[in-house]
Short mmCIF file of C-alpha atoms in Angstrom, two decimals:
data_model
loop_
_atom_site.label_atom_id
_atom_site.label_comp_id
_atom_site.label_asym_id
_atom_site.label_seq_id
_atom_site.Cartn_x
_atom_site.Cartn_y
_atom_site.Cartn_z
CA MET A 1 94.95 112.54 122.29
CA GLU A 2 96.73 109.90 120.25
CA THR A 3 93.48 107.97 119.80
CA LEU A 4 91.75 111.15 118.61
CA THR A 5 94.50 111.76 116.05
CA ALA A 6 94.21 108.15 114.92
CA LEU A 7 90.43 108.50 114.55
CA ILE A 8 90.74 111.68 112.49
CA LEU A 9 93.35 110.00 110.30
CA ILE A 10 91.06 107.00 109.70
CA PHE A 11 88.24 109.39 108.81
CA ILE A 12 90.32 111.46 106.37
CA GLY A 13 91.83 108.30 104.92
CA ALA A 14 88.40 106.86 104.11
CA ALA A 15 86.89 110.13 102.89
CA LEU A 16 89.67 111.68 100.83
CA ILE A 17 92.95 109.78 100.48
CA ASN A 18 91.48 106.36 99.73
CA ASN A 19 88.04 107.52 98.65
CA PHE A 20 85.65 104.56 98.56
CA VAL A 21 84.48 105.27 95.00
CA LEU A 22 87.55 106.72 93.35
CA HIS A 23 90.21 104.54 94.95
CA TYR A 24 88.51 101.28 95.95
CA PHE A 25 85.81 101.32 93.20
CA VAL A 26 83.02 100.34 95.59
CA GLY A 27 79.57 101.83 95.04
CA ILE A 28 80.13 102.37 91.33
CA CYS A 29 76.56 101.33 90.40
CA PRO A 30 74.81 104.25 92.15
CA PHE A 31 77.77 106.48 91.27
CA LEU A 32 76.96 106.00 87.57
CA GLY A 33 73.22 105.39 87.89
CA VAL A 34 71.98 108.08 90.29
CA SER A 35 74.30 110.95 89.37
CA ARG A 36 72.21 112.80 86.82
CA ARG A 37 71.02 115.54 89.20
CA VAL A 38 72.74 117.07 92.22
CA ASP A 39 69.77 116.86 94.61
CA THR A 40 69.03 113.15 94.00
CA ALA A 41 72.76 112.39 94.13
CA PHE A 42 73.01 114.16 97.49
CA GLY A 43 69.97 112.22 98.75
CA MET A 44 71.58 108.96 97.71
CA GLY A 45 74.80 109.96 99.44
CA CYS A 46 72.96 110.74 102.69
CA ALA A 47 71.09 107.43 102.55
CA VAL A 48 74.35 105.52 102.05
CA THR A 49 76.08 107.39 104.89
CA PHE A 50 73.14 106.62 107.19
CA VAL A 51 72.95 102.92 106.34
CA ILE A 52 76.73 102.42 106.31
CA SER A 53 77.00 103.80 109.88
CA ILE A 54 74.16 101.64 111.21
CA SER A 55 75.26 98.42 109.52
CA THR A 56 78.91 98.93 110.50
CA LEU A 57 77.81 99.48 114.10
CA LEU A 58 75.82 96.22 114.05
CA ASN A 59 78.50 94.27 112.22
CA TRP A 60 81.22 95.52 114.58
CA THR A 61 79.11 94.26 117.50
CA PHE A 62 78.66 90.82 115.90
CA THR A 63 82.33 90.63 114.97
CA HIS A 64 83.58 91.70 118.39
CA PHE A 65 81.40 89.37 120.45
CA ILE A 66 80.87 86.38 118.16
CA LEU A 67 82.92 86.20 114.98
CA ARG A 68 86.51 87.26 115.69
CA PRO A 69 89.13 84.71 116.77
CA GLY A 70 88.89 84.45 120.54
CA ALA A 71 85.52 86.17 120.82
CA PRO A 72 83.85 85.92 124.22
CA LEU A 73 80.43 84.48 123.36
CA PRO A 74 81.43 81.24 121.54
CA ALA A 75 84.14 80.67 124.16
CA TRP A 76 81.54 80.93 126.93
CA VAL A 77 79.19 78.53 125.14
CA TRP A 78 82.07 76.10 124.51
CA GLN A 79 83.13 76.16 128.14
CA SER A 80 79.62 75.75 129.48
CA LEU A 81 79.32 72.69 127.23
CA GLY A 82 82.39 71.29 128.95
CA GLY A 83 85.14 72.27 126.49
CA SER A 84 88.59 73.32 127.65
CA ALA A 85 89.42 77.00 128.17
CA GLN A 86 92.54 76.71 126.00
CA THR A 87 90.62 76.13 122.76
CA GLN A 88 90.44 79.27 120.65
CA ILE A 89 87.28 79.38 118.56
CA ASP A 90 87.34 81.24 115.23
CA LEU A 91 83.95 81.71 113.62
CA SER A 92 85.13 84.24 111.03
CA VAL A 93 84.26 81.80 108.22
CA LEU A 94 80.63 82.72 108.91
CA SER A 95 81.27 86.45 108.65
CA TYR A 96 80.20 87.01 105.01
CA ILE A 97 76.84 85.32 105.49
CA ILE A 98 76.16 87.16 108.73
CA TYR A 99 77.25 90.53 107.31
CA ILE A 100 75.03 90.36 104.26
CA PHE A 101 72.12 89.17 106.42
CA VAL A 102 72.63 92.06 108.85
CA ILE A 103 72.90 94.58 105.98
CA ALA A 104 69.77 93.32 104.22
CA SER A 105 67.69 93.31 107.38
CA SER A 106 68.99 96.63 108.71
CA VAL A 107 68.10 98.29 105.41
CA GLN A 108 64.57 96.90 105.76
CA PHE A 109 64.22 98.15 109.34
CA VAL A 110 65.70 101.56 108.60
CA GLU A 111 63.27 101.98 105.73
CA MET A 112 60.24 101.08 107.87
CA TYR A 113 61.43 103.23 110.78
CA VAL A 114 62.17 106.30 108.66
CA ARG A 115 58.86 105.97 106.80
CA ARG A 116 56.94 105.73 110.08
CA PHE A 117 58.66 108.42 112.15
CA PHE A 118 60.40 110.83 109.76
CA PRO A 119 58.16 111.28 106.70
CA PRO A 120 60.07 114.31 105.30
CA LEU A 121 63.36 112.40 105.55
CA TYR A 122 61.71 109.42 103.87
CA LYS A 123 60.54 111.67 101.07
CA SER A 124 64.03 112.99 100.46
CA PHE A 125 66.00 109.73 100.43
CA GLY A 126 63.63 106.87 101.23
CA VAL A 127 63.29 105.78 97.62
CA PHE A 128 66.99 104.94 97.50
CA LEU A 129 66.95 102.70 100.57
CA PRO A 130 65.94 99.40 98.88
CA LEU A 131 68.68 99.91 96.28
CA ILE A 132 71.32 100.09 98.96
CA THR A 133 71.29 96.40 99.98
CA THR A 134 73.42 95.51 96.97
CA ASN A 135 75.68 98.55 97.32
CA CYS A 136 79.23 97.27 97.64
CA ALA A 137 80.29 100.23 99.80
CA ILE A 138 78.24 99.00 102.77
CA LEU A 139 79.71 95.50 102.74
CA PHE A 140 83.18 96.89 102.01
CA ALA A 141 83.16 99.01 105.21
CA SER A 142 82.29 95.92 107.29
CA LEU A 143 85.00 93.88 105.56
CA GLU A 144 87.62 96.55 106.26
CA VAL A 145 86.61 96.51 109.93
CA LEU A 146 86.83 92.68 109.94
CA LYS A 147 90.37 92.93 108.58
CA HIS A 148 91.37 94.91 111.66
CA MET A 149 89.66 92.47 114.05
CA GLN A 150 91.75 89.41 113.17
CA ASP A 151 94.77 90.14 115.32
CA SER A 152 93.89 90.30 119.01
CA THR A 153 96.82 92.60 119.87
CA GLU A 154 95.49 95.64 117.99
CA LEU A 155 91.72 95.29 117.81
CA TRP A 156 89.65 98.07 116.37
CA GLY A 157 87.11 99.44 118.83
CA LEU A 158 83.73 100.86 117.98
CA PRO A 159 85.06 104.46 117.52
CA GLN A 160 87.55 103.38 114.84
CA ALA A 161 84.90 101.35 113.01
CA LEU A 162 82.45 104.26 113.07
CA ALA A 163 85.14 106.72 111.92
CA LEU A 164 85.81 104.49 108.90
CA ALA A 165 82.09 104.13 108.12
CA LEU A 166 81.34 107.85 108.44
CA GLY A 167 84.42 108.79 106.44
CA GLY A 168 83.50 106.31 103.72
CA GLY A 169 79.90 107.54 103.58
CA ILE A 170 80.90 111.19 103.43
CA GLY A 171 83.55 110.45 100.81
CA PHE A 172 80.90 108.66 98.74
CA THR A 173 78.52 111.64 99.10
CA LEU A 174 81.30 114.02 98.05
CA ALA A 175 82.21 111.96 94.99
CA ILE A 176 78.63 111.40 93.79
CA ALA A 177 77.60 115.05 94.35
CA LEU A 178 80.67 116.34 92.46
CA MET A 179 79.97 113.86 89.68
CA ALA A 180 76.33 114.98 89.42
CA GLY A 181 77.41 118.62 89.23
CA ILE A 182 79.76 117.83 86.35
CA ARG A 183 77.13 115.73 84.55
CA GLU A 184 74.55 118.53 84.79
CA GLU A 185 77.03 120.72 82.91
CA LEU A 186 77.85 117.91 80.49
CA ASP A 187 74.20 117.83 79.35
CA LEU A 188 74.87 121.14 77.64
CA CYS A 189 77.96 119.88 75.83
CA ASP A 190 78.32 118.19 72.49
CA VAL A 191 79.60 114.75 73.48
CA PRO A 192 80.42 112.25 70.69
CA ARG A 193 77.47 109.88 70.24
CA ALA A 194 79.26 106.68 71.22
CA LEU A 195 80.54 108.21 74.47
CA ARG A 196 77.18 109.51 75.68
CA GLY A 197 75.91 108.12 78.97
CA ALA A 198 78.23 105.80 80.86
CA GLY A 199 81.30 106.30 78.64
CA ILE A 200 81.83 109.98 79.31
CA ALA A 201 80.81 109.52 82.96
CA LEU A 202 83.61 106.97 83.40
CA ILE A 203 86.16 109.25 81.76
CA VAL A 204 85.09 112.12 84.04
CA ALA A 205 85.41 109.73 86.98
CA GLY A 206 88.93 108.88 85.80
CA ILE A 207 89.91 112.55 85.83
CA MET A 208 88.32 112.95 89.28
CA ALA A 209 90.28 109.91 90.49
CA MET A 210 93.46 111.58 89.22
CA ALA A 211 92.56 114.72 91.16
CA PHE A 212 91.90 112.69 94.32
CA MET A 213 95.32 111.02 93.92
CA GLY A 214 96.64 114.46 94.88
CA PHE A 215 95.57 113.74 98.46
CA THR A 216 98.19 110.98 98.73
CA GLY A 217 100.54 111.82 101.58
CA VAL A 218 98.21 114.36 103.17
CA GLU A 219 98.05 112.17 106.29
CA LYS A 220 101.62 113.12 107.31
CA GLY A 221 100.78 116.83 107.26
CA VAL A 222 97.49 116.28 109.08
CA GLU A 223 99.27 114.24 111.73
CA THR A 224 101.87 116.98 112.40
CA ALA A 225 99.22 119.70 112.40
CA LEU A 226 96.99 117.77 114.81
CA GLY A 227 99.98 116.93 116.98
CA SER A 228 100.89 120.60 117.47
CA LEU A 229 97.21 121.60 117.82
CA LEU A 230 96.26 119.06 120.48
CA ARG A 231 99.44 119.29 122.54
CA MET B 1 56.68 80.16 85.73
CA SER B 2 55.15 76.74 85.95
CA THR B 3 53.27 75.47 88.95
CA GLU B 4 53.23 72.10 90.70
CA GLY B 5 51.96 69.25 88.50
CA THR B 6 52.56 70.88 85.15
CA THR B 7 56.22 69.98 84.89
CA ASN B 8 55.82 68.50 81.42
CA VAL B 9 54.59 71.75 79.93
CA PRO B 10 57.60 73.56 78.45
CA GLU B 11 58.49 76.64 80.49
CA GLU B 12 58.24 79.98 78.76
CA GLY B 13 61.29 82.12 78.12
CA PRO B 14 64.40 81.80 75.97
CA THR B 15 65.90 78.36 75.40
CA ALA B 16 69.22 77.18 76.80
CA LEU B 17 71.13 77.96 73.61
CA GLU B 18 69.64 81.45 73.32
CA ARG B 19 70.53 82.16 76.94
CA PHE B 20 74.10 80.98 76.36
CA ILE B 21 74.64 83.07 73.22
CA ASN B 22 72.97 86.13 74.72
CA GLY B 23 75.28 86.01 77.71
CA VAL B 24 78.49 86.07 75.68
CA LEU B 25 77.94 89.02 73.35
CA PRO B 26 74.44 90.47 72.73
CA GLU B 27 73.77 90.94 76.46
CA ASN B 28 77.39 91.05 77.61
CA PRO B 29 77.29 91.78 81.35
CA ILE B 30 80.00 94.44 81.20
CA TYR B 31 79.62 96.17 77.85
CA ARG B 32 75.86 95.92 77.35
CA GLN B 33 74.38 95.73 80.84
CA LEU B 34 77.04 97.60 82.87
CA LEU B 35 76.76 95.06 85.70
CA GLY B 36 79.49 94.12 88.15
CA MET B 37 81.44 97.34 87.72
CA CYS B 38 83.25 97.04 91.04
CA PRO B 39 85.47 94.01 90.17
CA THR B 40 85.62 95.17 86.55
CA LEU B 41 87.52 98.26 87.59
CA ALA B 42 89.32 96.98 90.65
CA VAL B 43 91.08 93.78 89.57
CA THR B 44 91.91 94.50 85.93
CA ASN B 45 95.36 96.04 86.39
CA ALA B 46 96.84 92.76 85.13
CA MET B 47 95.64 89.55 83.48
CA LYS B 48 96.31 87.16 86.38
CA PRO B 49 94.02 88.76 88.97
CA ALA B 50 91.40 89.38 86.27
CA VAL B 51 91.34 85.71 85.26
CA THR B 52 91.23 84.55 88.89
CA MET B 53 88.35 86.93 89.55
CA ALA B 54 86.50 85.76 86.43
CA ALA B 55 86.89 82.13 87.53
CA ALA B 56 85.68 82.83 91.07
CA THR B 57 82.68 84.77 89.75
CA ALA B 58 81.91 81.99 87.26
CA PHE B 59 81.94 79.39 90.06
CA VAL B 60 79.61 81.45 92.24
CA LEU B 61 77.30 82.38 89.35
CA ILE B 62 76.88 78.85 88.05
CA CYS B 63 76.42 77.34 91.52
CA SER B 64 73.91 79.97 92.59
CA ASN B 65 71.99 79.56 89.31
CA ILE B 66 71.80 75.80 89.92
CA MET B 67 70.70 76.24 93.54
CA VAL B 68 68.11 78.94 92.81
CA SER B 69 66.73 76.98 89.86
CA LEU B 70 66.29 73.90 92.05
CA LEU B 71 64.63 75.96 94.78
CA ARG B 72 62.46 78.01 92.44
CA ARG B 73 59.16 76.32 93.33
CA LEU B 74 59.71 76.93 97.05
CA LEU B 75 60.53 80.65 96.81
CA LYS B 76 58.17 83.12 98.46
CA PRO B 77 58.01 86.42 96.54
CA HIS B 78 58.84 88.70 99.48
CA LEU B 79 61.73 86.57 100.73
CA ARG B 80 63.34 85.68 97.43
CA ILE B 81 66.01 88.42 97.42
CA LEU B 82 67.13 87.34 100.88
CA VAL B 83 67.31 83.69 99.76
CA PHE B 84 69.35 84.70 96.68
CA THR B 85 71.78 86.76 98.74
CA LEU B 86 72.32 84.08 101.38
CA THR B 87 72.84 81.41 98.69
CA ILE B 88 75.40 83.61 96.95
CA ALA B 89 77.13 84.42 100.26
CA THR B 90 77.52 80.70 100.99
CA PHE B 91 79.18 79.98 97.65
CA VAL B 92 81.38 83.07 97.95
CA THR B 93 82.62 81.81 101.32
CA ILE B 94 83.53 78.49 99.66
CA ALA B 95 85.34 80.26 96.80
CA ASP B 96 87.16 82.57 99.20
CA ARG B 97 88.40 79.72 101.44
CA PHE B 98 89.44 77.76 98.33
CA LEU B 99 91.48 80.68 96.94
CA ALA B 100 93.07 81.30 100.35
CA ALA B 101 94.05 77.63 100.57
CA TYR B 102 95.44 77.04 97.07
CA VAL B 103 96.49 80.42 95.62
CA TYR B 104 97.32 82.38 98.76
CA GLU B 105 99.30 85.15 97.01
CA MET B 106 96.47 85.87 94.59
CA SER B 107 93.92 85.75 97.40
CA LYS B 108 95.98 88.37 99.29
CA GLN B 109 96.17 90.54 96.18
CA LEU B 110 92.45 90.37 95.46
CA GLY B 111 91.73 91.16 99.12
CA PRO B 112 88.20 92.39 99.78
CA TYR B 113 87.10 91.99 96.17
CA VAL B 114 86.50 88.24 96.55
CA PRO B 115 83.89 88.70 99.32
CA LEU B 116 82.47 91.62 97.34
CA ILE B 117 81.30 89.08 94.72
CA ILE B 118 78.29 88.73 97.06
CA VAL B 119 77.04 92.16 96.02
CA ASN B 120 77.92 91.75 92.33
CA CYS B 121 74.66 92.80 90.68
CA LEU B 122 75.29 90.37 87.81
CA ILE B 123 74.74 87.27 89.96
CA ILE B 124 71.62 88.49 91.70
CA SER B 125 70.13 89.74 88.43
CA ARG B 126 70.67 86.33 86.77
CA ALA B 127 68.99 84.65 89.75
CA GLU B 128 66.05 87.03 89.45
CA ILE B 129 65.72 87.09 85.65
CA CYS B 130 66.59 83.53 84.68
CA ALA B 131 67.24 80.95 87.39
CA SER B 132 64.14 81.64 89.51
CA LYS B 133 61.90 81.25 86.45
CA GLN B 134 63.46 78.50 84.32
CA GLY B 135 64.65 74.93 84.63
CA LEU B 136 68.04 73.55 85.57
CA GLY B 137 69.43 73.15 82.03
CA VAL B 138 68.58 76.69 80.98
CA ALA B 139 69.90 78.09 84.25
CA ILE B 140 73.25 76.29 83.86
CA SER B 141 73.74 77.39 80.25
CA ASP B 142 72.77 80.93 81.22
CA GLY B 143 75.33 80.86 84.02
CA VAL B 144 78.06 79.54 81.72
CA GLY B 145 77.25 82.08 78.98
CA MET B 146 77.16 85.03 81.36
CA SER B 147 80.40 83.90 83.04
CA LEU B 148 82.10 83.69 79.63
CA GLY B 149 80.82 87.15 78.74
CA PHE B 150 82.01 88.53 82.07
CA GLY B 151 85.42 86.87 81.70
CA LEU B 152 85.74 88.23 78.17
CA GLY B 153 84.97 91.74 79.40
CA LEU B 154 87.49 91.51 82.24
CA ALA B 155 90.13 90.06 79.90
CA THR B 156 89.80 92.87 77.33
CA ILE B 157 90.14 95.60 79.95
CA ALA B 158 93.01 93.80 81.70
CA THR B 159 94.81 93.31 78.36
CA VAL B 160 94.71 97.01 77.55
CA ARG B 161 95.74 98.05 81.05
CA GLU B 162 98.53 95.51 81.49
CA VAL B 163 100.06 95.99 78.04
CA LEU B 164 100.06 99.77 78.27
CA GLY B 165 100.69 99.98 82.01
CA SER B 166 103.55 97.53 82.45
CA GLY B 167 104.39 96.34 78.93
CA THR B 168 103.55 92.73 79.79
CA TRP B 169 100.70 90.28 79.19
CA PHE B 170 100.23 87.49 81.74
CA GLY B 171 103.66 88.53 83.00
CA LEU B 172 105.36 88.00 79.58
CA HIS B 173 107.06 90.99 77.98
CA VAL B 174 105.19 91.91 74.81
CA MET B 175 106.27 95.51 74.31
CA PRO B 176 109.78 96.58 73.21
CA ALA B 177 112.21 97.12 76.06
CA SER B 178 112.18 100.87 75.40
CA TRP B 179 108.45 101.04 76.22
CA PRO B 180 107.86 103.71 78.87
CA ASN B 181 105.31 102.10 81.21
CA TRP B 182 102.20 104.24 81.48
CA GLY B 183 102.00 104.03 85.25
CA ILE B 184 98.61 105.73 85.32
CA MET B 185 97.03 102.77 83.50
CA ALA B 186 97.74 100.47 86.44
CA LEU B 187 96.29 103.03 88.91
CA PRO B 188 92.59 103.81 89.54
CA PRO B 189 92.28 106.63 86.92
CA GLY B 190 93.51 104.26 84.20
CA ALA B 191 90.74 101.81 85.08
CA PHE B 192 88.00 104.42 84.69
CA ILE B 193 89.37 105.88 81.46
CA THR B 194 90.06 102.49 79.82
CA LEU B 195 86.56 101.24 80.59
CA GLY B 196 85.00 104.49 79.35
CA LEU B 197 86.85 104.32 76.03
CA LEU B 198 86.18 100.58 75.57
CA LEU B 199 82.47 101.18 76.20
CA ALA B 200 82.52 103.82 73.48
CA VAL B 201 84.26 101.37 71.11
CA ALA B 202 81.65 98.68 71.87
CA GLU B 203 78.86 101.20 71.35
CA TRP B 204 80.37 102.36 68.06
CA ALA B 205 80.94 98.82 66.76
CA THR B 206 77.36 97.76 67.41
CA GLU B 207 75.93 100.82 65.71
CA LYS B 208 74.46 99.77 62.39
CA ARG B 209 76.22 102.40 60.30
CA ALA B 210 79.60 101.59 61.74
CA SER B 211 79.25 97.86 61.25
CA THR B 212 78.21 98.26 57.61
CA ALA B 213 81.16 100.60 57.06
CA LEU B 214 83.45 98.05 58.64
CA TRP B 215 81.98 95.28 56.52
CA ARG B 216 82.39 97.34 53.35
CA THR B 217 86.05 98.00 54.17
CA VAL B 218 86.69 94.30 54.74
CA ARG B 219 85.02 93.39 51.42
CA MET B 220 86.98 96.08 49.58
CA LEU B 221 90.28 94.81 50.99
CA TRP B 222 89.28 91.28 50.02
CA SER B 223 88.43 92.14 46.41
CA TRP B 224 91.59 94.21 46.12
CA ARG B 225 93.76 91.30 47.14
CA HIS B 226 92.19 88.96 44.57
#
């Protein structure tokens, strides 16, 4: 039960309390660029959630078996080459290169797969897929997971990594869809000329960030509520 | 783009000086192109992290421009984005290790935003627009100009946020002791609102009417003093 509570807390933390867009500022480019209409914004959000889950899954696998300090695969190779078992191998210096490679190629494969097998899905968010490679949110999720894989006493397992990725993706979808709704209304308003476009969007985002700051401390309440619910 | 054997023919596109000047103001990465928004908002709560970030980005941008420009005749069209990204990732790893070794505190404070330089659209767009099409000299001056423009953008935002948010600039007290620190400026909402307002100021200043009005005021003040 404790693990379940921890998972839900990671999820809520990534989606609401420390929202990827409004607290960590990752994924700002699509947040400003693709938030003119609610339906395209929602499509973008779904595409990001999809890709973030897949690439975090792959990157967790690489990190767990190859990149983290004391990972099994390099140790096995080292020992079969005649090295001593005491040597701890840390390949985490390679992690950035491997992560970005995994993200770029998984986006390619997801795009081909979705186009081949789910044409309606491709129609709704396929056009956004190539844009996602350079979306900071995807890399950020993997980096957050890496941060929790450094210390071998409290390693993050796959469930924790996926909870973070899903929470981040859903938080991104929430933020971009809300933003698009506000911008649709803003089109009808008389905005000063210099502020039109990105300026007013950023100010709206600032007010949204202030609203999301209201979630600070929610985790304590959620923890107590879950504790009494699951007991 | 020139092909093998025609290296003496001058390559088309802007010259080195034009690239340099364009990068600093007319095509400023932050105010005119809205590129690299993630570090722009995340590390500008004070001058020190902003300057460190600008330096790290400058290192990566210039090195990747040099590398891509040297490799430009070998690039295959469908693989070029992958080559750019892996080149950038290599230099970011170097910058990240360097920061962790020499300025550990700052590296801790910047946290994930140093590795996130990999997905800074500014660097990949310079590789695509300039370095993969033009020679080494132009690519270097483009990298230097764009880095200066990016650093200038970060510095302006960080100045506003640090002075209003904590009454200091580079850690030195510049506001009177009675200044009530606007805590919100150092927090995420302050970043969004400051950048939004500064974008509006930049937009207003480059508008023709506004600049002539400004010019007229300056001239009037000048003639009044003499």
